[in-house]
Tab-separated table of C-alpha atoms in Angstrom:
chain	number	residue	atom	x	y	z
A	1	UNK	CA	92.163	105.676	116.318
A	2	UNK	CA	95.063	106.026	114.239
A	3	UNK	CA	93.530	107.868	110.977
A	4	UNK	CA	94.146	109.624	107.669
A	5	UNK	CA	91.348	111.968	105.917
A	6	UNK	CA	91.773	112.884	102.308
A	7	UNK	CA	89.839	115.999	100.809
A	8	UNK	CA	90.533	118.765	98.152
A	9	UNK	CA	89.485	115.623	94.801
A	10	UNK	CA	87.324	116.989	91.999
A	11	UNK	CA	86.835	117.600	88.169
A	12	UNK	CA	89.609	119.651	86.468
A	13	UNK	CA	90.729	120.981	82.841
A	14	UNK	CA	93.820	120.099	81.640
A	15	UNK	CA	96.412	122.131	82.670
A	16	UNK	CA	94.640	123.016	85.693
A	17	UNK	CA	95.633	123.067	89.472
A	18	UNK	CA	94.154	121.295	92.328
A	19	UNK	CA	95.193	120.924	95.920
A	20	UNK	CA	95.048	117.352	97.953
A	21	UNK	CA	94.973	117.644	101.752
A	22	UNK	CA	95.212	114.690	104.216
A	23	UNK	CA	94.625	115.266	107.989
A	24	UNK	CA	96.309	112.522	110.437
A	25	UNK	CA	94.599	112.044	113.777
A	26	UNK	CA	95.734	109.523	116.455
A	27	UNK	CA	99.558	109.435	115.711
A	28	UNK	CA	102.392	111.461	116.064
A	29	UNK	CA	102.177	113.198	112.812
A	30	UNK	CA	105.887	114.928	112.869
A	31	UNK	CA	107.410	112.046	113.479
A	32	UNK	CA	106.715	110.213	110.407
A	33	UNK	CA	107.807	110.683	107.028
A	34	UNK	CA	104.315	110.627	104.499
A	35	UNK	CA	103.825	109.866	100.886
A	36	UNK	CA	101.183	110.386	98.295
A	37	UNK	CA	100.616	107.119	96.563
A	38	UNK	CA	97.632	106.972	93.221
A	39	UNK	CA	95.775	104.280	91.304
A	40	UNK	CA	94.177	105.107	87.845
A	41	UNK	CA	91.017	103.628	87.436
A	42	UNK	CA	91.305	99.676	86.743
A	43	UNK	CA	95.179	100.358	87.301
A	44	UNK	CA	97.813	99.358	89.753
A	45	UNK	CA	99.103	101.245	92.764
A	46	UNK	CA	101.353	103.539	91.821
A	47	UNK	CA	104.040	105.976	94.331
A	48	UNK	CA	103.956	109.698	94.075
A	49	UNK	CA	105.706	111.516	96.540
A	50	UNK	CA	107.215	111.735	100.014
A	51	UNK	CA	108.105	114.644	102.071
A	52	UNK	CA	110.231	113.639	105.506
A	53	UNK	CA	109.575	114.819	108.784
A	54	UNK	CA	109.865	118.899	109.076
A	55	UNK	CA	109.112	119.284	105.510
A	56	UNK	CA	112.953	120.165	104.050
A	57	UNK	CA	113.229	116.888	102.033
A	58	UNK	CA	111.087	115.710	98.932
A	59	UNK	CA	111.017	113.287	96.623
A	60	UNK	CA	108.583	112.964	93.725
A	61	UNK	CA	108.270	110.524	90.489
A	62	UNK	CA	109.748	111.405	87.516
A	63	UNK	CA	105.833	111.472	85.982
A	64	UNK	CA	105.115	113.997	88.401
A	65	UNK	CA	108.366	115.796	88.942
A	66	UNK	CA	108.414	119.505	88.165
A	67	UNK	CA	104.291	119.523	88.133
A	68	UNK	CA	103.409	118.090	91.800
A	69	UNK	CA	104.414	119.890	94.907
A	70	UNK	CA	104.160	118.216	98.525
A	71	UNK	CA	104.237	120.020	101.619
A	72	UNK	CA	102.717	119.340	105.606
A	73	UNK	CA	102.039	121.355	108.353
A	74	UNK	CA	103.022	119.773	111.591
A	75	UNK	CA	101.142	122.272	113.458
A	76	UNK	CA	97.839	121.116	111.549
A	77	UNK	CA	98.634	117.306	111.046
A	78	UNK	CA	97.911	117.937	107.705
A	79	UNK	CA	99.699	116.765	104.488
A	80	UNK	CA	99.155	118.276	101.011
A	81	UNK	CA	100.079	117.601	97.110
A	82	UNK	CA	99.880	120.634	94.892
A	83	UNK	CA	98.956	119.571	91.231
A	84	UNK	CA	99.617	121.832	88.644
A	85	UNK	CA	99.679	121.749	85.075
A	86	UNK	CA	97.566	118.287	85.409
A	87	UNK	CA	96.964	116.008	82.698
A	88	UNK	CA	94.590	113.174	81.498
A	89	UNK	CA	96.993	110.966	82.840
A	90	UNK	CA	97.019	112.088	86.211
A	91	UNK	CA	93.670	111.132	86.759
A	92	UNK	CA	93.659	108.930	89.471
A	93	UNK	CA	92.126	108.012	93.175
A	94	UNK	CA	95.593	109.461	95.430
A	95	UNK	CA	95.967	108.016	98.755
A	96	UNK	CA	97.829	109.419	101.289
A	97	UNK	CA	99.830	106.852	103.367
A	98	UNK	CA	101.867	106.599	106.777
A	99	UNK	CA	105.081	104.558	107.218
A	100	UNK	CA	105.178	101.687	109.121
A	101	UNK	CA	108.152	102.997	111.358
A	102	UNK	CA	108.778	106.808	112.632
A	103	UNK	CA	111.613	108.388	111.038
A	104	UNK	CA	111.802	105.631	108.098
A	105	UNK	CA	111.610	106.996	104.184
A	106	UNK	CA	111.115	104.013	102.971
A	107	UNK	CA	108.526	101.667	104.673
A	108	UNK	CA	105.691	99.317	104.002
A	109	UNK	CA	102.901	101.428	104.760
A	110	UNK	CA	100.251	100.421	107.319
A	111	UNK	CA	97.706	103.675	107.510
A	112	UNK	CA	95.685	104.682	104.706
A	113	UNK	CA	93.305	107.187	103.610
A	114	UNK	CA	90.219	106.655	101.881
A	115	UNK	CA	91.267	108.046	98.598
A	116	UNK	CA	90.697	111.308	97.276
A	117	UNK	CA	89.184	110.517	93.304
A	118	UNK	CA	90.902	113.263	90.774
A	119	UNK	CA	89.473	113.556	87.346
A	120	UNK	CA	91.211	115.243	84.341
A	121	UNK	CA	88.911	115.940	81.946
A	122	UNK	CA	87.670	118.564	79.178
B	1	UNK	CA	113.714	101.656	89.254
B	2	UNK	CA	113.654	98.086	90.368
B	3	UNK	CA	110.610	96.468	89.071
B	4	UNK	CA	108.550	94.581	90.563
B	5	UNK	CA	106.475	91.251	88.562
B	6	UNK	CA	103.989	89.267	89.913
B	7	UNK	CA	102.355	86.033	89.293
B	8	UNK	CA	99.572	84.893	88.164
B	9	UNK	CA	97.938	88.345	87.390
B	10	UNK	CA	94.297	86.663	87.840
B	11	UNK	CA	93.910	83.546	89.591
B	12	UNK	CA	90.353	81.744	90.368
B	13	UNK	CA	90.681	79.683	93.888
B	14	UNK	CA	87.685	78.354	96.111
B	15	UNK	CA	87.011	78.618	99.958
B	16	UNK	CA	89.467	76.428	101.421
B	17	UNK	CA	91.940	76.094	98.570
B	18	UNK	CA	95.693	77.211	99.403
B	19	UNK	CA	96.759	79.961	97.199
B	20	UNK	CA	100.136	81.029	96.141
B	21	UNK	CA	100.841	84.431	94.560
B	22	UNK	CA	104.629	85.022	93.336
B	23	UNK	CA	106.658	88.485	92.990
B	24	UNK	CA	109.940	88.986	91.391
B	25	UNK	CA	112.111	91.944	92.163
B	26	UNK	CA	114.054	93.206	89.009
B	27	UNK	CA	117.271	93.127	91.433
B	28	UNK	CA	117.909	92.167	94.905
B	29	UNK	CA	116.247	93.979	97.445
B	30	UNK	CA	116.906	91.492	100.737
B	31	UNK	CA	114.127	91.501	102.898
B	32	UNK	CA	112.015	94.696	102.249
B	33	UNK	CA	109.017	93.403	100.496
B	34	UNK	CA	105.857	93.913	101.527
B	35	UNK	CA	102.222	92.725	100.353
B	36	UNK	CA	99.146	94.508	100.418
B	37	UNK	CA	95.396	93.496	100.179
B	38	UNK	CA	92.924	95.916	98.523
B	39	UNK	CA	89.108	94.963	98.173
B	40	UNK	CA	86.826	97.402	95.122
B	41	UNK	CA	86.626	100.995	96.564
B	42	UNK	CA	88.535	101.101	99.067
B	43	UNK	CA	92.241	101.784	100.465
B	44	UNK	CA	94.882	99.047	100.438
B	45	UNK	CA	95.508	97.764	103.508
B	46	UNK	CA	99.020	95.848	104.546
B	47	UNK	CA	99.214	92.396	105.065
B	48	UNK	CA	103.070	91.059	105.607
B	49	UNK	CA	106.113	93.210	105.777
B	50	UNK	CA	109.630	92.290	105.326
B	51	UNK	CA	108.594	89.267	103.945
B	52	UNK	CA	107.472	87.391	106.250
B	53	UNK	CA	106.258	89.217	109.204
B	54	UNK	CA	102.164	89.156	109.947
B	55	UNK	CA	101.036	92.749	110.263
B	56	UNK	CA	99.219	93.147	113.449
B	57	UNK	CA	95.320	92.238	112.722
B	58	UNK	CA	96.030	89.998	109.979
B	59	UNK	CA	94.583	86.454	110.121
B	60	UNK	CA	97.671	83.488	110.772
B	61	UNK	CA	96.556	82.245	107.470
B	62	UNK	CA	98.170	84.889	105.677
B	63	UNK	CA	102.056	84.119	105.291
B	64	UNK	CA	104.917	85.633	103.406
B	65	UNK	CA	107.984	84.126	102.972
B	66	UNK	CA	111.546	85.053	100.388
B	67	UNK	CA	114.558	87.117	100.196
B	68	UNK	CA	116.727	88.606	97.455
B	69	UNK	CA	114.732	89.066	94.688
B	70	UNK	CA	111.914	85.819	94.708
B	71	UNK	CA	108.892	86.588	97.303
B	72	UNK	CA	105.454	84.826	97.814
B	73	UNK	CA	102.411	85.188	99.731
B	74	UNK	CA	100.638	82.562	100.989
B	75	UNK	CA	96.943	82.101	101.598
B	76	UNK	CA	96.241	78.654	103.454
B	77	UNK	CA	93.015	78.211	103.813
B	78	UNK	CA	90.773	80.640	101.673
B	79	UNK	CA	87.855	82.640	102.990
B	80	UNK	CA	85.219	84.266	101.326
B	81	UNK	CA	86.948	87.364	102.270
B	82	UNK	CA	89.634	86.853	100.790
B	83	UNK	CA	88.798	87.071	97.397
B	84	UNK	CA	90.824	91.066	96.828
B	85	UNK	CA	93.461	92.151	94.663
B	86	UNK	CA	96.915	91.474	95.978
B	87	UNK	CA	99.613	93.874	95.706
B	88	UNK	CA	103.029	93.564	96.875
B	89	UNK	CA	105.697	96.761	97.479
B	90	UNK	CA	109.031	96.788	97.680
B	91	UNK	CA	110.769	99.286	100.378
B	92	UNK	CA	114.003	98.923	99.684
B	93	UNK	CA	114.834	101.597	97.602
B	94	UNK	CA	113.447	104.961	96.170
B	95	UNK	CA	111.044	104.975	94.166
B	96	UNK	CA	108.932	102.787	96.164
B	97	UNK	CA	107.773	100.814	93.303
B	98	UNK	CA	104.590	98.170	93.705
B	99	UNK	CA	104.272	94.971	91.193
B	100	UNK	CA	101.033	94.889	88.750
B	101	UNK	CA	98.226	92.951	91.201
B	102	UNK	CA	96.995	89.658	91.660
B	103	UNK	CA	93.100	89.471	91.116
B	104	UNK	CA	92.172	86.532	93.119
B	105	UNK	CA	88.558	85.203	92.090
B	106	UNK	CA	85.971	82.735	93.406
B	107	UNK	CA	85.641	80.084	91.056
């Protein structure tokens, strides 16, 4: 079964850090370009970040740019999304998702996770 | 960033009504639009890509048709189930960018 796990959500201060993992199962992790993707509460979907296929190319939102780093590790399956210097506004379910196609950076995507729920708060 | 406007925002429909939900693209995008279902608490999940092509899984009654920068999705006979928030995407440029959601109620 083609699958994506997201961990690594909590409660954090302002300005803190937090790390977002992602584990893909049942697909051929390397060969797909992944993306971070969040919703605020009551909000619309909103995209965050890519990273293409052996992790040398990234792309990020301008809200996030600067603050959020995203990284894999083919050998593990696993995607991440360093937050740092996080804000009220980041808080947000994130998603990780898979592209439709292999090799495509921009795809519908067809694989979620379940969310990951991040909370900025004081 | 192209943007991406949908229509109605909220629209109340009853089993076995045909529903229409509209999204504009700010600028021409071709094909690459894509529309998304997503029920309370949990993950979107794709319904039509490119357009107009039925993800694998999807019920028939789900269609998608458009180009340039006028899409819609088409529900033809509603079921119970149905009753989500519709999103659609499009994948034609960077930033992916996805249009506000359709909240589609029983009335």
């Amino acid at each position: 079964e083609v699958q994506l796990v997201e961990s690594g959500g909590g409660l954090v201060q302002p300005g803190g850090s937090l790390r977002l993992s992602c584990a893909a199962s049942g697909f051929s992790f390397s060969n797909y370009w992944m993306h971070w993707v969040r919703q605020a509460p009551g909000k619309g979907l909103v995209w965050v970040s890519r990273i293409n296929l052996d992790g040398t190319s990234t792309n990020y939102a301008d809200s996030v740019e600067g603050r959020f780093t995203i990284s894999r590790d083919n050998a593990k399956n696993t995607l991440y999304l360093q937050m740092n210097s996080l804000r009220a506004e980041d808080t947000a379910v994130y998603y990780c998702a898979k592209p439709k196609d292999r090799g495509k950076m921009i795809d519908a995507f067809d694989i979620w996770g379940q969310g990951t729920m991040v909370t900025v708060s004081s | 960033d192209i943007q991406m406007t949908q229509s109605p925002s909220s629209l109340s429909a009853s089993v076995g009504d045909r529903v229409t939900i509209t999204c504009r693209a700010s600028q021409i995008i071709s094909s690459y639009l894509n529309w998304y279902q997503q029920k309370p608490g949990k993950a979107p999940k794709l319904l039509i890509f490119a357009a107009s092509s039925l993800q694998s899984g999807v019920p028939s009654r789900f269609s998608g048709s458009g180009s340039g920068t006028d899409f819609t999705l088409t529900i033809s006979s509603l079921q119970p189930e149905d009753f989500a928030t519709y999103y659609c995407q499009q994948s034609y440029s960077t930033p992916d960018t996805f249009g506000q959601g359709t909240k589609l109620e029983i009335k």
